[in-house]
XYZ file of C-alpha atoms in Angstrom:
339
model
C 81.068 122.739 78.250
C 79.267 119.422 77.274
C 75.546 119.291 78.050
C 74.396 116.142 79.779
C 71.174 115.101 80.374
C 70.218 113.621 83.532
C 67.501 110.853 85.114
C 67.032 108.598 87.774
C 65.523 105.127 87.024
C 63.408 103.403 90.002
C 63.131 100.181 88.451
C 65.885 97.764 86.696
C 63.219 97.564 83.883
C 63.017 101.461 83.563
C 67.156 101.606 83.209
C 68.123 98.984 80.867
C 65.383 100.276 78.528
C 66.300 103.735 79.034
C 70.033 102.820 78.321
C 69.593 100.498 75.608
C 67.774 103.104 73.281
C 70.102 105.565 73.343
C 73.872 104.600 72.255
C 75.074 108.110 73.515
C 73.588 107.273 77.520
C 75.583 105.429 80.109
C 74.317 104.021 83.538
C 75.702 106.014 86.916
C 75.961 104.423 90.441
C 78.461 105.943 92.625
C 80.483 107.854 90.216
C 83.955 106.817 91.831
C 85.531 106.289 88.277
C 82.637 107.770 85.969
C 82.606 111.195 87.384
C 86.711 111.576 86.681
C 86.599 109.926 83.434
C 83.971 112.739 82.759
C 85.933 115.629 83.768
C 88.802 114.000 81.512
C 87.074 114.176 78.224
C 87.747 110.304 78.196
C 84.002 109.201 78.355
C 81.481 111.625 76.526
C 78.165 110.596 77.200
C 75.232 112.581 76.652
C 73.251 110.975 78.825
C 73.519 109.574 82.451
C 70.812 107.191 84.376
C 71.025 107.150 87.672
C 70.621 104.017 89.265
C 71.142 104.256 92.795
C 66.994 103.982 93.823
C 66.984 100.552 92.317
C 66.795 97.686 95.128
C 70.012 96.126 94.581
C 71.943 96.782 97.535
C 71.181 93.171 99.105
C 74.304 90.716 101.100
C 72.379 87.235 100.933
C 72.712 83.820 101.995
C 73.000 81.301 99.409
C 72.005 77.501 100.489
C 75.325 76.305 99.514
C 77.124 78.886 101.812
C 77.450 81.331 99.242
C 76.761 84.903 98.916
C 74.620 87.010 96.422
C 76.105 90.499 96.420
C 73.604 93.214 94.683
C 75.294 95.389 92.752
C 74.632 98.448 94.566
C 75.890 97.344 98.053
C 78.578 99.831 98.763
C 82.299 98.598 98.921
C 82.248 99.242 102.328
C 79.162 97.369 103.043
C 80.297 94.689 101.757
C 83.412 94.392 103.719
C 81.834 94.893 107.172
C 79.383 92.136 106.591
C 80.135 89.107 108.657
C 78.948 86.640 106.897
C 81.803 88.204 104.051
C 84.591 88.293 106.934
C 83.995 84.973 108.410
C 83.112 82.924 105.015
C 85.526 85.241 102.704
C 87.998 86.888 104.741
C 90.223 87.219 101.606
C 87.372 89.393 100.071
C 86.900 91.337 102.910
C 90.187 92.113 102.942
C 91.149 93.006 99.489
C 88.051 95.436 99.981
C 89.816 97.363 102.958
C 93.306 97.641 101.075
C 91.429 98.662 97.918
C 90.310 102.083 98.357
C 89.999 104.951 101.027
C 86.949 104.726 103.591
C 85.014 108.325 102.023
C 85.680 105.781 98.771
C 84.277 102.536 99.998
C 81.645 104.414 101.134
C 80.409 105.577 97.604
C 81.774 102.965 95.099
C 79.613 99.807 94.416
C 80.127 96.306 93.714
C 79.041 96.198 90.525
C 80.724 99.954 89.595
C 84.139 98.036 90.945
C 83.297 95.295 88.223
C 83.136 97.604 85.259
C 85.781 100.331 86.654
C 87.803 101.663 83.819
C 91.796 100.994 83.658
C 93.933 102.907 85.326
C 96.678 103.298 82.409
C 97.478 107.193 82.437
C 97.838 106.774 78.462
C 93.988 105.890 78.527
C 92.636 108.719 81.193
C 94.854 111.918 79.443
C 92.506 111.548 76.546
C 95.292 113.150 73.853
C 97.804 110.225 74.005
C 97.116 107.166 71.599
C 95.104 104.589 73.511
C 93.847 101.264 71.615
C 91.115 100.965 74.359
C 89.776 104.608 74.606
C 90.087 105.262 69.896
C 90.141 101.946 68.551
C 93.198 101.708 66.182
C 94.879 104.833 67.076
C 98.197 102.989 68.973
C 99.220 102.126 72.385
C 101.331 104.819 73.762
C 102.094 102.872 76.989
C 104.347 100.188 74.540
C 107.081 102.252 74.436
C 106.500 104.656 77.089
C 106.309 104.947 80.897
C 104.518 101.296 81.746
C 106.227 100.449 85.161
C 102.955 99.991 86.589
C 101.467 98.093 83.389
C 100.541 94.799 82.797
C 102.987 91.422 81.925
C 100.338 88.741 81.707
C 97.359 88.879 79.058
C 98.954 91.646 77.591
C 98.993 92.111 73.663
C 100.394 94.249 70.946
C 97.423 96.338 71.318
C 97.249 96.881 74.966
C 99.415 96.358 78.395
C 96.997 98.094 80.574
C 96.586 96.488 84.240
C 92.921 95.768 84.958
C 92.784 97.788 88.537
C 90.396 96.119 90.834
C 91.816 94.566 93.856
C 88.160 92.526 94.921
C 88.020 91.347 91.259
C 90.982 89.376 92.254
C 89.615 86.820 95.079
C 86.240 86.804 93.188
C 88.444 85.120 90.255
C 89.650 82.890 92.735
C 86.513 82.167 94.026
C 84.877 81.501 90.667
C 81.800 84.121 91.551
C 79.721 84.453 89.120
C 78.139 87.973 87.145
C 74.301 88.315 87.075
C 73.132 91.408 85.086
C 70.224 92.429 83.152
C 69.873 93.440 79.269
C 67.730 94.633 76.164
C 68.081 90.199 76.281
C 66.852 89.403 79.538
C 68.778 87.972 82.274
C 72.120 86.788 81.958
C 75.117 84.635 83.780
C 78.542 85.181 83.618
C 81.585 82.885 84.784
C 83.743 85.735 86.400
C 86.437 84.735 84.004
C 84.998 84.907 81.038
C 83.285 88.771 82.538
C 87.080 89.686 81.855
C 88.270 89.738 78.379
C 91.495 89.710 77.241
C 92.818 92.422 74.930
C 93.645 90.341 71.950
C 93.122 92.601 69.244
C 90.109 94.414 70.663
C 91.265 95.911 73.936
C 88.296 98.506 73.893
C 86.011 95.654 74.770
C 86.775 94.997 77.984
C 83.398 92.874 79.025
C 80.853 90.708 77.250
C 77.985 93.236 77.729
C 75.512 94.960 75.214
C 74.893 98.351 75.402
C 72.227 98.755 78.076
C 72.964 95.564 80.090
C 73.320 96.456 83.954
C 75.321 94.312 86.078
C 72.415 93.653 88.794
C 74.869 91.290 91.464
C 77.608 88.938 92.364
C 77.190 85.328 93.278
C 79.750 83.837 95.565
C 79.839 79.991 96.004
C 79.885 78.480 98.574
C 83.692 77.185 99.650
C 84.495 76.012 103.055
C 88.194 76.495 102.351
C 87.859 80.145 101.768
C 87.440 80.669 105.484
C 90.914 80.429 105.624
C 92.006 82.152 102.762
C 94.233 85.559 102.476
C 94.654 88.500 99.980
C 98.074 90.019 99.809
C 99.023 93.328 98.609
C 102.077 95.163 97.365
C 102.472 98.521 96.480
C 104.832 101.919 96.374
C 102.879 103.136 99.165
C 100.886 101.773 102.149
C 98.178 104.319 101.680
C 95.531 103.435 99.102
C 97.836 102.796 96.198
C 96.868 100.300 92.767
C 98.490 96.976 93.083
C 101.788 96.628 91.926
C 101.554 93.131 92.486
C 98.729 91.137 94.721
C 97.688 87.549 95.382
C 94.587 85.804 96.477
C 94.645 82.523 98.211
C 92.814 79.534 99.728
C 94.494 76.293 100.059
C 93.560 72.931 102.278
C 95.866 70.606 103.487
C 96.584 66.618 104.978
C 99.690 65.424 106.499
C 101.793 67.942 104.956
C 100.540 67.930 101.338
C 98.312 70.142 99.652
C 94.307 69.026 98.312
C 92.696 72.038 96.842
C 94.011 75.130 96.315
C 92.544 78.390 94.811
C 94.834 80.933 93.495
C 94.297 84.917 91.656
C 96.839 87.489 90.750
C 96.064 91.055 90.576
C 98.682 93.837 89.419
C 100.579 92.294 86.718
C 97.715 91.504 84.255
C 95.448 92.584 82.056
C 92.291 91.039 83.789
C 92.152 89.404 86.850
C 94.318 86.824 86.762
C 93.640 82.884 87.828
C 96.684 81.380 88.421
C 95.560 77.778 86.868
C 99.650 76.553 86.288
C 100.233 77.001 89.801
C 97.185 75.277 90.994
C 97.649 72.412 89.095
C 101.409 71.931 90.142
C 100.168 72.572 94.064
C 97.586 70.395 94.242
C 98.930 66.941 95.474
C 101.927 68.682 96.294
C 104.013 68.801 99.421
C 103.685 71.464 101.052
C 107.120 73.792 101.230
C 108.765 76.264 99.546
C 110.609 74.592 96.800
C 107.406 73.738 95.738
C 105.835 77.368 95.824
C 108.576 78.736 94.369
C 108.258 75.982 90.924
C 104.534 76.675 90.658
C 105.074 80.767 91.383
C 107.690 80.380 88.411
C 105.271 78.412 86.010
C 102.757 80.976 86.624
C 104.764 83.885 85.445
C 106.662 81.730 82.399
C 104.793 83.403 80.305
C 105.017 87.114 81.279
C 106.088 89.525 78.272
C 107.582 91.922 79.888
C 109.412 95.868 79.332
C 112.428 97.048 80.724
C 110.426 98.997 83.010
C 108.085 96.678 84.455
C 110.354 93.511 84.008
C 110.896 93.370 88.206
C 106.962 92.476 88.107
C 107.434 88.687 87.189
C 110.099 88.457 90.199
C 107.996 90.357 92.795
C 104.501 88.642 91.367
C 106.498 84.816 92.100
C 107.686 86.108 95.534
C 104.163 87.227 96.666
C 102.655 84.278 95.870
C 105.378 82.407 97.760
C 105.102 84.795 100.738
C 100.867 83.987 100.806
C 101.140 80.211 100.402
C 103.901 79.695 103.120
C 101.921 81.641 105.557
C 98.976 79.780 104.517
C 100.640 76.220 105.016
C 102.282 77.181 108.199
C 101.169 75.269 111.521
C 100.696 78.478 113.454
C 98.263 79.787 110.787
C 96.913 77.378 109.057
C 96.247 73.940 111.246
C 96.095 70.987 108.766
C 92.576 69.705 107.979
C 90.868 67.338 106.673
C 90.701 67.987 102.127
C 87.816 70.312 101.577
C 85.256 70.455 98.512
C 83.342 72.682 97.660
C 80.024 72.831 100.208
């Protein structure tokens, strides 16, 4: 038995501070991925703040037609929220495909953020893991990584970042707000994500003791339309094998914005930037999904195990984009900016 020591913090103020002084002391909110990494022996704190009194559980409107999601507002919050299903339907969605209800119920936003990978190699906590003892190896190279990661991977690390609502909030560019030992602070979502590299035990930006306190959406008038698509071994409540979020607008058959995020296949959440650029201006049609899908995924490293990821990422991405772009679905309109 480890002995923990316990609080609960009533004011953002109260937990940062009580956080940042002690290295050993982590924050907890709903305990969805904490609590198990706990029982594992993979995260030994000594300490644990509770921060589920502080008023952060807010859905608000933003001028531009954005969002600001506090940090505490429960998954399932979150995708009930109209303003989320009519404005974001692509978020709301990858929120209901995500997780079970009893878990929607108890994880937060910002918990789903900073969740922990969900690489077996990292959670046994006797295996050689780069991200949980810097240094030490990657067991997943060379061993069973049919679920791991093809994009963003690295010598170090092939771990699949897990979160499915990470993946339209990529393609959204949403924005981090937390709070720190530094004050207030602003991240792009994609640079909240960090690459492996040769570090892969830093997975965020953060110092110790900085709380992620919400997420900003932007307002985009195109994401009314927009879709998340998931594939996995099972239809119940199973991690992404290989997903896709999308928003696209179109005239007279050719495409004018699009917005495009992979989740499943890489080691963050993934913006699919190759494809966009090939899309936009594009006409519409398969041919041309399928040459922007197979840009995207050009530079996948893969395994023999987890090779029939780069086939199954291009054909979800297809499959999303020509339902998109079909007249039944998706009436043409007017280009879009952001609004």
């Amino acid at each position: 038995m480890r002995p923990i020591s316990y609080s609960r913090a009533s004011a953002v103020a109260d937990a940062v501070a009580a956080v940042a002084a002690d290295p050993t002391s982590d924050f907890l909110a709903g305990g969805t991925t904490e609590v198990d990494l706990l029982r594992q022996n993979v995260l030994l704190p000594r300490r644990l703040v509770d921060i589920n009194d502080l008023p952060l559980t807010q859905i608000e409107d933003r001028p531009d037609g954005g969002l600001y999601i506090g940090a505490l507002a429960r998954m399932s919050e979150v995708a009930e929220a109209s303003a989320v299903r009519e404005r974001f339907p692509m978020v709301a969605q990858a929120l209901e495909l995500g997780a079970s209800a009893q878990l929607r119920n108890m994880a937060s936003m910002g918990g789903n953020m900073m969740q922990r990978v969900r690489c077996g190699y990292f959670r046994d906590a006797t295996s050689p893991c780069n991200k949980r003892d810097p240094g030490s190896g990657c067991s997943a190279l060379d061993g069973f990584n049919r679920g791991h990661a093809v994009l963003g991977v690295s010598e170090h690390c092939i771990a699949t970042h897990p979160s499915d609502v990470a993946v339209p909030l990529m393609a959204l560019d949403a924005r981090i707000h937390t709070e720190g030992p530094h004050g207030r602070q602003v991240y792009a979502i994609d640079d909240f994500f960090l690459l492996p590299g040769d570090t892969p035990h830093l997975e965020h930006p953060l110092a110790h003791g900085e709380l992620v306190v919400g997420i900003e959406v932007p307002g985009l008038r195109m994401a009314r339309d927009s879709r998340y698509l998931k594939v996995r071994d099972r239809e119940s409540y199973e991690f992404a094998l290989a997903s896709v979020a999308a928003a696209v607008t179109m005239e007279d058959g050719v495409i004018g914005d699009v917005r495009l995020a992979l989740g499943g296949v890489a080691t963050k959440p993934w913006r699919a930037r190759r494809a966009e650029e090939i899309l936009r201006g594009a006409p519409a049609g398969t041919e041309t999904f399928r040459r922007a899908a197979r840009a995207e995924l050009s530079a996948a490293r893969t395994t023999p195990l987890n090779a029939f990821k780069t086939e199954l990422a291009q054909r979800t991405m297809i499959r999303v984009l020509e339902t998109l772009t079909s007249p039944e679905s998706h009436p043409e309109t007017p280009t879009e900016s952001p609004s």
